[in-house]
Amino acid sequence: MSVRGLTADFFTLFALQPVFRIAQAELEERYLALQREAHPDRFSGADEKTRRVSAQLAARINEGYQTLKEPLPRALYLLQHLGFAVGSGQALPAEFLMEQMEWREAILEARASNDARSLEHLLERLVRDLAHHFETLGNLLDDELDYPTAADLTQRLMFLEKLRTEIDETLFDLEDGRQGTGNSD
């Protein structure tokens, strides 16, 4: 067990190149190996300092895994690692903000009319948009090395991911409401 892991960046901790496109299977494999090595149960008979370091390292490994396994947190972390702040006072274009308002209105309309089908269609469209944007982000970060544009796109993706969460929660609420009233539609 290495105390260096407590201060290493997540890419170094998992022995990965600091890039956006990482192999999920490789990340998972390294995560499991690191967890086996640092798991606090392995050090239950050790002195207090060793047990504390083990617990801290296990927590750090979990934090790193959670950050690197999903594209948006990984992009945010990578940009920070490269010295680029996301959303540092730069305004989003008016057309993007208008699009956000249109998405939110569509969600509110579907919620008001209990129209789960419309919400599912919105979610499908949003998931396709997100996949396209994440592919573009991978090109910007790993191929073109255009970090300012990547930071701008990442800021937009933060809004889109919030929309996805909002749609998911609204669908859940509608489904929960139907189950609570005995409706099966």
PDB file of C-alpha atoms in Angstrom:
ATOM      1  CA  MET A   1       0.000   0.000   0.000  1.00  0.00           C
ATOM      2  CA  SER A   2       1.396   3.352  -1.048  1.00  0.00           C
ATOM      3  CA  VAL A   3       0.723   6.643   0.698  1.00  0.00           C
ATOM      4  CA  ARG A   4       1.553   8.317  -2.660  1.00  0.00           C
ATOM      5  CA  GLY A   5      -1.871   7.226  -3.882  1.00  0.00           C
ATOM      6  CA  LEU A   6      -3.444   9.732  -1.517  1.00  0.00           C
ATOM      7  CA  THR A   7      -1.956  12.648  -3.429  1.00  0.00           C
ATOM      8  CA  ALA A   8      -1.710  11.240  -6.955  1.00  0.00           C
ATOM      9  CA  ASP A   9      -4.081  12.532  -9.577  1.00  0.00           C
ATOM     10  CA  PHE A  10      -6.701   9.994 -10.627  1.00  0.00           C
ATOM     11  CA  PHE A  11      -5.037   9.178 -13.951  1.00  0.00           C
ATOM     12  CA  THR A  12      -1.763   8.393 -12.193  1.00  0.00           C
ATOM     13  CA  LEU A  13      -3.561   6.485  -9.448  1.00  0.00           C
ATOM     14  CA  PHE A  14      -5.148   4.185 -12.048  1.00  0.00           C
ATOM     15  CA  ALA A  15      -2.039   4.137 -14.289  1.00  0.00           C
ATOM     16  CA  LEU A  16      -4.003   5.639 -17.185  1.00  0.00           C
ATOM     17  CA  GLN A  17      -3.014   8.241 -19.736  1.00  0.00           C
ATOM     18  CA  PRO A  18      -4.674  11.603 -18.995  1.00  0.00           C
ATOM     19  CA  VAL A  19      -7.131  11.433 -21.909  1.00  0.00           C
ATOM     20  CA  PHE A  20     -10.897  11.573 -22.282  1.00  0.00           C
ATOM     21  CA  ARG A  21     -11.315   8.289 -24.121  1.00  0.00           C
ATOM     22  CA  ILE A  22     -10.347   5.660 -21.585  1.00  0.00           C
ATOM     23  CA  ALA A  23     -11.045   1.953 -21.812  1.00  0.00           C
ATOM     24  CA  GLN A  24     -13.813   1.277 -19.308  1.00  0.00           C
ATOM     25  CA  ALA A  25     -12.773  -2.366 -18.920  1.00  0.00           C
ATOM     26  CA  GLU A  26      -9.219  -1.294 -18.095  1.00  0.00           C
ATOM     27  CA  LEU A  27     -10.471   1.271 -15.572  1.00  0.00           C
ATOM     28  CA  GLU A  28     -12.700  -1.348 -13.947  1.00  0.00           C
ATOM     29  CA  GLU A  29      -9.872  -3.887 -13.792  1.00  0.00           C
ATOM     30  CA  ARG A  30      -7.479  -1.410 -12.194  1.00  0.00           C
ATOM     31  CA  TYR A  31     -10.150  -0.213  -9.791  1.00  0.00           C
ATOM     32  CA  LEU A  32     -10.772  -3.739  -8.545  1.00  0.00           C
ATOM     33  CA  ALA A  33      -7.045  -4.441  -8.233  1.00  0.00           C
ATOM     34  CA  LEU A  34      -6.440  -1.219  -6.285  1.00  0.00           C
ATOM     35  CA  GLN A  35      -9.396  -1.889  -4.014  1.00  0.00           C
ATOM     36  CA  ARG A  36      -8.100  -5.387  -3.243  1.00  0.00           C
ATOM     37  CA  GLU A  37      -4.690  -3.932  -2.416  1.00  0.00           C
ATOM     38  CA  ALA A  38      -5.932  -1.071  -0.233  1.00  0.00           C
ATOM     39  CA  HIS A  39      -9.099  -2.501   1.305  1.00  0.00           C
ATOM     40  CA  PRO A  40      -9.194  -1.681   5.035  1.00  0.00           C
ATOM     41  CA  ASP A  41     -10.054  -5.310   5.930  1.00  0.00           C
ATOM     42  CA  ARG A  42      -6.563  -6.320   4.805  1.00  0.00           C
ATOM     43  CA  PHE A  43      -5.113  -4.053   7.486  1.00  0.00           C
ATOM     44  CA  SER A  44      -7.446  -4.765  10.383  1.00  0.00           C
ATOM     45  CA  GLY A  45      -4.544  -6.055  12.489  1.00  0.00           C
ATOM     46  CA  ALA A  46      -2.178  -3.235  11.567  1.00  0.00           C
ATOM     47  CA  ASP A  47      -1.351  -0.150  13.605  1.00  0.00           C
ATOM     48  CA  GLU A  48      -3.733   2.839  13.706  1.00  0.00           C
ATOM     49  CA  LYS A  49      -1.799   4.898  11.146  1.00  0.00           C
ATOM     50  CA  THR A  50      -1.752   2.063   8.596  1.00  0.00           C
ATOM     51  CA  ARG A  51      -5.480   1.419   9.080  1.00  0.00           C
ATOM     52  CA  ARG A  52      -6.224   5.145   8.640  1.00  0.00           C
ATOM     53  CA  VAL A  53      -4.093   5.390   5.484  1.00  0.00           C
ATOM     54  CA  SER A  54      -5.768   2.285   4.103  1.00  0.00           C
ATOM     55  CA  ALA A  55      -9.236   3.745   4.677  1.00  0.00           C
ATOM     56  CA  GLN A  56      -8.205   7.068   3.133  1.00  0.00           C
ATOM     57  CA  LEU A  57      -6.667   5.341   0.126  1.00  0.00           C
ATOM     58  CA  ALA A  58      -9.754   3.171  -0.398  1.00  0.00           C
ATOM     59  CA  ALA A  59     -11.893   6.316  -0.309  1.00  0.00           C
ATOM     60  CA  ARG A  60      -9.564   8.038  -2.782  1.00  0.00           C
ATOM     61  CA  ILE A  61      -9.728   5.029  -5.115  1.00  0.00           C
ATOM     62  CA  ASN A  62     -13.531   5.089  -4.974  1.00  0.00           C
ATOM     63  CA  GLU A  63     -13.587   8.839  -5.651  1.00  0.00           C
ATOM     64  CA  GLY A  64     -11.250   8.421  -8.610  1.00  0.00           C
ATOM     65  CA  TYR A  65     -13.288   5.575 -10.041  1.00  0.00           C
ATOM     66  CA  GLN A  66     -16.553   7.510  -9.718  1.00  0.00           C
ATOM     67  CA  THR A  67     -14.937  10.509 -11.422  1.00  0.00           C
ATOM     68  CA  LEU A  68     -13.333   8.639 -14.307  1.00  0.00           C
ATOM     69  CA  LYS A  69     -16.090   6.147 -15.122  1.00  0.00           C
ATOM     70  CA  GLU A  70     -18.649   8.727 -16.342  1.00  0.00           C
ATOM     71  CA  PRO A  71     -17.903  11.042 -19.273  1.00  0.00           C
ATOM     72  CA  LEU A  72     -18.957  14.400 -17.812  1.00  0.00           C
ATOM     73  CA  PRO A  73     -17.099  14.141 -14.483  1.00  0.00           C
ATOM     74  CA  ARG A  74     -14.109  12.711 -16.397  1.00  0.00           C
ATOM     75  CA  ALA A  75     -14.128  15.683 -18.805  1.00  0.00           C
ATOM     76  CA  LEU A  76     -14.387  18.161 -15.947  1.00  0.00           C
ATOM     77  CA  TYR A  77     -11.533  16.449 -14.097  1.00  0.00           C
ATOM     78  CA  LEU A  78      -9.352  16.186 -17.201  1.00  0.00           C
ATOM     79  CA  LEU A  79      -9.841  19.850 -18.061  1.00  0.00           C
ATOM     80  CA  GLN A  80      -9.030  20.831 -14.485  1.00  0.00           C
ATOM     81  CA  HIS A  81      -5.979  18.541 -14.618  1.00  0.00           C
ATOM     82  CA  LEU A  82      -4.900  20.375 -17.788  1.00  0.00           C
ATOM     83  CA  GLY A  83      -5.445  23.787 -16.184  1.00  0.00           C
ATOM     84  CA  PHE A  84      -8.693  24.762 -17.910  1.00  0.00           C
ATOM     85  CA  ALA A  85     -11.634  25.931 -15.836  1.00  0.00           C
ATOM     86  CA  VAL A  86     -15.130  25.137 -17.017  1.00  0.00           C
ATOM     87  CA  GLY A  87     -17.747  27.856 -16.734  1.00  0.00           C
ATOM     88  CA  SER A  88     -15.342  30.416 -15.351  1.00  0.00           C
ATOM     89  CA  GLY A  89     -17.536  33.436 -15.919  1.00  0.00           C
ATOM     90  CA  GLN A  90     -18.069  32.949 -19.626  1.00  0.00           C
ATOM     91  CA  ALA A  91     -21.634  33.460 -20.795  1.00  0.00           C
ATOM     92  CA  LEU A  92     -23.390  30.836 -22.850  1.00  0.00           C
ATOM     93  CA  PRO A  93     -24.689  31.850 -26.278  1.00  0.00           C
ATOM     94  CA  ALA A  94     -28.273  33.129 -26.386  1.00  0.00           C
ATOM     95  CA  GLU A  95     -29.370  30.405 -28.819  1.00  0.00           C
ATOM     96  CA  PHE A  96     -28.170  27.710 -26.415  1.00  0.00           C
ATOM     97  CA  LEU A  97     -30.049  29.331 -23.535  1.00  0.00           C
ATOM     98  CA  MET A  98     -33.191  29.570 -25.689  1.00  0.00           C
ATOM     99  CA  GLU A  99     -32.859  25.887 -26.517  1.00  0.00           C
ATOM    100  CA  GLN A 100     -32.645  25.121 -22.797  1.00  0.00           C
ATOM    101  CA  MET A 101     -35.841  27.078 -22.215  1.00  0.00           C
ATOM    102  CA  GLU A 102     -37.585  25.118 -24.982  1.00  0.00           C
ATOM    103  CA  TRP A 103     -36.481  21.817 -23.443  1.00  0.00           C
ATOM    104  CA  ARG A 104     -37.757  22.882 -20.032  1.00  0.00           C
ATOM    105  CA  GLU A 105     -41.105  24.035 -21.470  1.00  0.00           C
ATOM    106  CA  ALA A 106     -41.534  20.687 -23.217  1.00  0.00           C
ATOM    107  CA  ILE A 107     -40.781  18.882 -19.949  1.00  0.00           C
ATOM    108  CA  LEU A 108     -43.271  21.045 -18.038  1.00  0.00           C
ATOM    109  CA  GLU A 109     -45.970  20.493 -20.672  1.00  0.00           C
ATOM    110  CA  ALA A 110     -45.454  16.736 -20.616  1.00  0.00           C
ATOM    111  CA  ARG A 111     -45.508  16.699 -16.821  1.00  0.00           C
ATOM    112  CA  ALA A 112     -48.678  18.806 -16.682  1.00  0.00           C
ATOM    113  CA  SER A 113     -50.459  16.441 -19.063  1.00  0.00           C
ATOM    114  CA  ASN A 114     -48.964  13.270 -17.507  1.00  0.00           C
ATOM    115  CA  ASP A 115     -47.536  12.445 -20.938  1.00  0.00           C
ATOM    116  CA  ALA A 116     -44.815   9.903 -20.235  1.00  0.00           C
ATOM    117  CA  ARG A 117     -44.546   9.033 -23.925  1.00  0.00           C
ATOM    118  CA  SER A 118     -43.533  12.608 -24.806  1.00  0.00           C
ATOM    119  CA  LEU A 119     -40.997  12.594 -21.999  1.00  0.00           C
ATOM    120  CA  GLU A 120     -39.558   9.306 -23.253  1.00  0.00           C
ATOM    121  CA  HIS A 121     -39.217  10.801 -26.742  1.00  0.00           C
ATOM    122  CA  LEU A 122     -37.507  13.879 -25.294  1.00  0.00           C
ATOM    123  CA  LEU A 123     -35.171  11.622 -23.345  1.00  0.00           C
ATOM    124  CA  GLU A 124     -34.314   9.560 -26.431  1.00  0.00           C
ATOM    125  CA  ARG A 125     -33.529  12.733 -28.379  1.00  0.00           C
ATOM    126  CA  LEU A 126     -31.448  14.114 -25.535  1.00  0.00           C
ATOM    127  CA  VAL A 127     -29.492  10.858 -25.143  1.00  0.00           C
ATOM    128  CA  ARG A 128     -28.663  10.933 -28.879  1.00  0.00           C
ATOM    129  CA  ASP A 129     -27.576  14.576 -28.588  1.00  0.00           C
ATOM    130  CA  LEU A 130     -25.424  13.790 -25.572  1.00  0.00           C
ATOM    131  CA  ALA A 131     -23.749  10.855 -27.329  1.00  0.00           C
ATOM    132  CA  HIS A 132     -22.917  13.099 -30.298  1.00  0.00           C
ATOM    133  CA  HIS A 133     -21.580  15.863 -28.029  1.00  0.00           C
ATOM    134  CA  PHE A 134     -19.454  13.427 -26.015  1.00  0.00           C
ATOM    135  CA  GLU A 135     -17.982  12.074 -29.251  1.00  0.00           C
ATOM    136  CA  THR A 136     -17.158  15.636 -30.279  1.00  0.00           C
ATOM    137  CA  LEU A 137     -15.679  16.276 -26.845  1.00  0.00           C
ATOM    138  CA  GLY A 138     -13.423  13.231 -27.227  1.00  0.00           C
ATOM    139  CA  ASN A 139     -12.161  14.617 -30.530  1.00  0.00           C
ATOM    140  CA  LEU A 140     -11.546  18.047 -29.012  1.00  0.00           C
ATOM    141  CA  LEU A 141      -9.707  16.711 -25.965  1.00  0.00           C
ATOM    142  CA  ASP A 142      -7.760  13.764 -27.359  1.00  0.00           C
ATOM    143  CA  ASP A 143      -7.230  14.532 -31.043  1.00  0.00           C
ATOM    144  CA  GLU A 144      -7.388  18.276 -31.593  1.00  0.00           C
ATOM    145  CA  LEU A 145      -6.141  19.305 -28.130  1.00  0.00           C
ATOM    146  CA  ASP A 146      -8.556  22.255 -28.324  1.00  0.00           C
ATOM    147  CA  TYR A 147      -9.076  22.692 -24.603  1.00  0.00           C
ATOM    148  CA  PRO A 148     -10.874  26.086 -24.632  1.00  0.00           C
ATOM    149  CA  THR A 149     -13.524  24.736 -27.034  1.00  0.00           C
ATOM    150  CA  ALA A 150     -13.701  21.516 -25.002  1.00  0.00           C
ATOM    151  CA  ALA A 151     -14.268  23.562 -21.830  1.00  0.00           C
ATOM    152  CA  ASP A 152     -17.097  25.452 -23.565  1.00  0.00           C
ATOM    153  CA  LEU A 153     -18.720  22.221 -24.752  1.00  0.00           C
ATOM    154  CA  THR A 154     -18.319  20.676 -21.296  1.00  0.00           C
ATOM    155  CA  GLN A 155     -20.162  23.628 -19.768  1.00  0.00           C
ATOM    156  CA  ARG A 156     -23.018  23.025 -22.215  1.00  0.00           C
ATOM    157  CA  LEU A 157     -22.971  19.325 -21.412  1.00  0.00           C
ATOM    158  CA  MET A 158     -23.467  20.156 -17.746  1.00  0.00           C
ATOM    159  CA  PHE A 159     -26.771  21.804 -18.679  1.00  0.00           C
ATOM    160  CA  LEU A 160     -27.791  18.891 -20.899  1.00  0.00           C
ATOM    161  CA  GLU A 161     -27.003  16.341 -18.194  1.00  0.00           C
ATOM    162  CA  LYS A 162     -29.169  18.363 -15.806  1.00  0.00           C
ATOM    163  CA  LEU A 163     -31.973  18.143 -18.348  1.00  0.00           C
ATOM    164  CA  ARG A 164     -31.526  14.383 -18.549  1.00  0.00           C
ATOM    165  CA  THR A 165     -31.787  14.127 -14.778  1.00  0.00           C
ATOM    166  CA  GLU A 166     -34.878  16.337 -14.801  1.00  0.00           C
ATOM    167  CA  ILE A 167     -36.560  14.169 -17.439  1.00  0.00           C
ATOM    168  CA  ASP A 168     -35.623  10.964 -15.569  1.00  0.00           C
ATOM    169  CA  GLU A 169     -37.023  12.362 -12.317  1.00  0.00           C
ATOM    170  CA  THR A 170     -40.204  13.526 -14.040  1.00  0.00           C
ATOM    171  CA  LEU A 171     -40.699  10.097 -15.620  1.00  0.00           C
ATOM    172  CA  PHE A 172     -40.147   8.484 -12.229  1.00  0.00           C
ATOM    173  CA  ASP A 173     -42.652  10.854 -10.607  1.00  0.00           C
ATOM    174  CA  LEU A 174     -45.244  10.100 -13.298  1.00  0.00           C
ATOM    175  CA  GLU A 175     -44.675   6.369 -12.951  1.00  0.00           C
ATOM    176  CA  ASP A 176     -44.794   6.618  -9.161  1.00  0.00           C
ATOM    177  CA  GLY A 177     -48.007   8.644  -9.389  1.00  0.00           C
ATOM    178  CA  ARG A 178     -49.596   6.043 -11.662  1.00  0.00           C
ATOM    179  CA  GLN A 179     -48.603   3.250  -9.310  1.00  0.00           C
ATOM    180  CA  GLY A 180     -49.920   5.210  -6.348  1.00  0.00           C
ATOM    181  CA  THR A 181     -53.324   5.717  -8.010  1.00  0.00           C
ATOM    182  CA  GLY A 182     -53.625   2.191  -9.330  1.00  0.00           C
ATOM    183  CA  ASN A 183     -53.396   3.248 -12.993  1.00  0.00           C
ATOM    184  CA  SER A 184     -51.382   0.945 -15.216  1.00  0.00           C
ATOM    185  CA  ASP A 185     -51.073   3.137 -18.318  1.00  0.00           C
TER     186      ASP A 185
END
